[in-house]
CSV table of C-alpha atoms in Angstrom, one decimal:
chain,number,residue,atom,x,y,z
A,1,UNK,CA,-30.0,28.9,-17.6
A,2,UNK,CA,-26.7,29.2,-19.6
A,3,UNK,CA,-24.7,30.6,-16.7
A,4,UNK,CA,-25.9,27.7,-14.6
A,5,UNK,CA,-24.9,25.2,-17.6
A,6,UNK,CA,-21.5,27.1,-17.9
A,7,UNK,CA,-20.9,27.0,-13.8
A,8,UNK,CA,-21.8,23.0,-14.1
A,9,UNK,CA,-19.1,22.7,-17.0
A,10,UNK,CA,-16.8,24.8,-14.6
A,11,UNK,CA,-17.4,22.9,-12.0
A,12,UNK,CA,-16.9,19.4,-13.4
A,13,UNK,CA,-13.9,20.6,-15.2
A,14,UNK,CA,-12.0,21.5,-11.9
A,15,UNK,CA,-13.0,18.6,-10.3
A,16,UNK,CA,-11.6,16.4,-12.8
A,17,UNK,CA,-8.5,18.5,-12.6
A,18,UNK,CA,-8.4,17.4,-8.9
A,19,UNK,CA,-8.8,14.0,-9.4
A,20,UNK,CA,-5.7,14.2,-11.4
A,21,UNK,CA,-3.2,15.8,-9.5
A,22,UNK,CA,-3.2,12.9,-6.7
A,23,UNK,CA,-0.8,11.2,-8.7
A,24,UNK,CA,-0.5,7.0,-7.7
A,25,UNK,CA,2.8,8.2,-6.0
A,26,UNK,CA,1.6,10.4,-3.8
A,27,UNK,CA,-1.4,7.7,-2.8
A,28,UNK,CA,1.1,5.7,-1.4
A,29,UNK,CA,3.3,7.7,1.1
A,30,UNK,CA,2.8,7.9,3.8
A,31,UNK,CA,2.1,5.0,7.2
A,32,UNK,CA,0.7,1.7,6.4
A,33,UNK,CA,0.0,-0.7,9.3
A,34,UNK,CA,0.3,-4.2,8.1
A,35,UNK,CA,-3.1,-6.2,8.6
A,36,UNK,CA,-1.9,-9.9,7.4
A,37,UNK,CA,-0.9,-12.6,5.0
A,38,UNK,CA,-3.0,-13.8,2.6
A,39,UNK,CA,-3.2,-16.3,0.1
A,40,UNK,CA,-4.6,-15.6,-3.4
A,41,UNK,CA,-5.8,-19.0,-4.2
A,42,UNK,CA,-8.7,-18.2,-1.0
A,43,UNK,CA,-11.4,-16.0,-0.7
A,44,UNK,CA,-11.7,-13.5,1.7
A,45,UNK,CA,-14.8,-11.2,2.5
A,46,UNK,CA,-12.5,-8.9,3.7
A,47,UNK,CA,-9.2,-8.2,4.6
A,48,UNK,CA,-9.6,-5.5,7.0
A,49,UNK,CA,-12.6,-6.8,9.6
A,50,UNK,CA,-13.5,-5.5,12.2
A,51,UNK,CA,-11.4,-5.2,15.6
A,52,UNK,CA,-7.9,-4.3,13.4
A,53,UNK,CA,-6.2,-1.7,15.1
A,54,UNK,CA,-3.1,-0.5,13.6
A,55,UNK,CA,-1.2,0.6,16.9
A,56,UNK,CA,-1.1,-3.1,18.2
A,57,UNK,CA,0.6,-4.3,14.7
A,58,UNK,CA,4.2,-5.6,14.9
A,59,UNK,CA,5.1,-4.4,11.2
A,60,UNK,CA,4.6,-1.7,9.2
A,61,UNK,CA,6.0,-0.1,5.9
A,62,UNK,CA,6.6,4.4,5.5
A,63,UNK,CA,6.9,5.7,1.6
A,64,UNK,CA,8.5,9.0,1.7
A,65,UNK,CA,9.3,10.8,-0.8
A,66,UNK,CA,11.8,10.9,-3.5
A,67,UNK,CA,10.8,6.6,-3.1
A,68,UNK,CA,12.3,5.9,-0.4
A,69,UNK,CA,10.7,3.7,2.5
A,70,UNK,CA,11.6,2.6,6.1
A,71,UNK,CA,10.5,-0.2,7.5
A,72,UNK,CA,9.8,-2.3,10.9
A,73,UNK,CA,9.2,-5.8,10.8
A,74,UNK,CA,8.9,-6.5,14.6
A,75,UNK,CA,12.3,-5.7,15.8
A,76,UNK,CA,13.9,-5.1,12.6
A,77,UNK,CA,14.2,-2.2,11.1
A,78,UNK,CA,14.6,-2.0,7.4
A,79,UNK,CA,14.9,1.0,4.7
A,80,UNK,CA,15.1,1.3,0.9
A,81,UNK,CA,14.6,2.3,-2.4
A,82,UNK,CA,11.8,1.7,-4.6
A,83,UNK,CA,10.4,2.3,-8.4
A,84,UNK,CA,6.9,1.9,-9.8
A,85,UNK,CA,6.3,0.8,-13.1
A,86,UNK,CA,3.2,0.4,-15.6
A,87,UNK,CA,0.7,2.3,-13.3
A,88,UNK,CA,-2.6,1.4,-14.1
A,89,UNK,CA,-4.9,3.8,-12.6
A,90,UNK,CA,-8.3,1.8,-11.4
A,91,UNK,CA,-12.1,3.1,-10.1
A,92,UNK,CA,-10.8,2.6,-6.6
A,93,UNK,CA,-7.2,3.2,-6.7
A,94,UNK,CA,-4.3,2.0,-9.0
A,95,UNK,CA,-2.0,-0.9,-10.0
A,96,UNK,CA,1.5,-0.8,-10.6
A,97,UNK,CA,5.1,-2.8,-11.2
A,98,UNK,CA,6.9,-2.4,-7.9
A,99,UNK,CA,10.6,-2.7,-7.8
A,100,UNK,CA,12.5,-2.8,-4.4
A,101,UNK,CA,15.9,-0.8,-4.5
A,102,UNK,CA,18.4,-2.0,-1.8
A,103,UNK,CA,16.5,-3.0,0.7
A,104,UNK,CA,18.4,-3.1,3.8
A,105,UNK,CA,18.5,-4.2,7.1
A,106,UNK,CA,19.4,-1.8,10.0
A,107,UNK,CA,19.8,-3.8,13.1
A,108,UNK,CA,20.3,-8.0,13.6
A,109,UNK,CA,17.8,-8.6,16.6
A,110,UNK,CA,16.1,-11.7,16.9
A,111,UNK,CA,13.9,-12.8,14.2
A,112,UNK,CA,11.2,-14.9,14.4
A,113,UNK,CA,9.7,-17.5,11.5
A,114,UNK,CA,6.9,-14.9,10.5
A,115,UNK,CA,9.2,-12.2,11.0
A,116,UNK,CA,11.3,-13.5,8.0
A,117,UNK,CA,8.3,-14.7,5.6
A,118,UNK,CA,6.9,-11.1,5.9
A,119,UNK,CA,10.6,-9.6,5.4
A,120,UNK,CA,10.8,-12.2,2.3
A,121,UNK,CA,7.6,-11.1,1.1
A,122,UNK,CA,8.3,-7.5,1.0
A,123,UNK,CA,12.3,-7.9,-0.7
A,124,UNK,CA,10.4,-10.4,-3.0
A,125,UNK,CA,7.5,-7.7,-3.5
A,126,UNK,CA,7.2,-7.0,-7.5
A,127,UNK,CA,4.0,-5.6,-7.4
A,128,UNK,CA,1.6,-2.8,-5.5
A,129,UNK,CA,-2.4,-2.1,-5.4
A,130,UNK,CA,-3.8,0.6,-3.4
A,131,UNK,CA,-7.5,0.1,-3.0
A,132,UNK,CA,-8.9,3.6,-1.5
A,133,UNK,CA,-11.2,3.8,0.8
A,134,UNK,CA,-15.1,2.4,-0.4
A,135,UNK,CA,-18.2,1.4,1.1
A,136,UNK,CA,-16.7,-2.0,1.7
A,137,UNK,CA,-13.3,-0.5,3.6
A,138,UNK,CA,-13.1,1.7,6.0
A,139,UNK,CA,-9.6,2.7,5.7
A,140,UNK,CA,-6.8,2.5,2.1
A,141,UNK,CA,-5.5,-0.8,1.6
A,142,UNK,CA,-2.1,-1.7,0.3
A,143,UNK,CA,-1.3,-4.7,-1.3
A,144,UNK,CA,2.2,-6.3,-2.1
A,145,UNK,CA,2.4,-9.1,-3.7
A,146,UNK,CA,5.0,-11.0,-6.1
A,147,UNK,CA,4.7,-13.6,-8.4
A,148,UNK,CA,3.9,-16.0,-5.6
A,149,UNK,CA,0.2,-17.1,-4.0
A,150,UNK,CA,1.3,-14.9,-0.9
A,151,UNK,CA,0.3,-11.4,-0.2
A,152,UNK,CA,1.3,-8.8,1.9
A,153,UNK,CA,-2.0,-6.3,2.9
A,154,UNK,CA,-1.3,-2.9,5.1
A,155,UNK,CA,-3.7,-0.4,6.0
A,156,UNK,CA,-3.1,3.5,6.2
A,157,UNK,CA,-2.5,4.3,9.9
């Protein structure tokens, strides 16, 4: 009985040292398909419904490491810095201050209207959420948003 009380103790004790090494920074690198614009001041039942598929989206956003990003927002293809700040660590994910670090533009093709509100959004971005995957989502959601009702919402490809 006490060796099975000891290998429980064990047990939980290495999975909470899991749990902590995924640091919030290493959550959000990698691919994340953009899935839409949304407006704070609506409701949504869900922001990633059914029928998204993240090979036919036009933008999308890369964290790599040592924060930087790169970037395509349809044509354009955009790269940077960026800093989080005041991480909050959540059931689900995390919440943190975003700061984007010279943000730049590689190319000049043609740009459309959306094309520049999402490329707005995202220099104009001054805060992150990742929401990880739940019985509600079926894949990690990113949210960038600023001070603005607006919201940018990607997906992990």
């Amino acid at each position: 009985m006490l060796r099975k009380g000891l290998f429980l103790v064990l047990f939980l004790a290495f999975m909470a040292c899991e749990k902590a090494s995924t640091s919030p920074e290493k959550t959000l690198l990698g691919e994340w398909a953009y899935v839409g614009t949304f407006d704070s001041r609506q409701s949504y039942d869900c922001f990633l419904c059914e029928g998204f598929e993240p090979s036919a989206t036009l933008y999308s956003i890369n964290f790599l490491a040592e924060t930087n990003y790169s970037g395509r927002v349809n044509l354009l293809l955009v790269k940077g810095e960026y800093m989080l700040s005041d991480i909050k660590i959540t059931d689900k994910g995390f919440t943190a201050g975003f700061e984007n670090i010279n943000m730049e533009i590689l190319n000049k093709p043609y740009e459309t209207e959306a094309d520049s509100k999402v490329k707005t959004l995202l220099e104009n971005a001054n805060k992150v959420e990742i929401k990880t995957k739940s019985t509600d989502q079926s894949r990690d959601i990113l949210i960038l948003s600023s001070d603005d009702f607006e919201f940018l919402v990607f997906a992990r490809k």
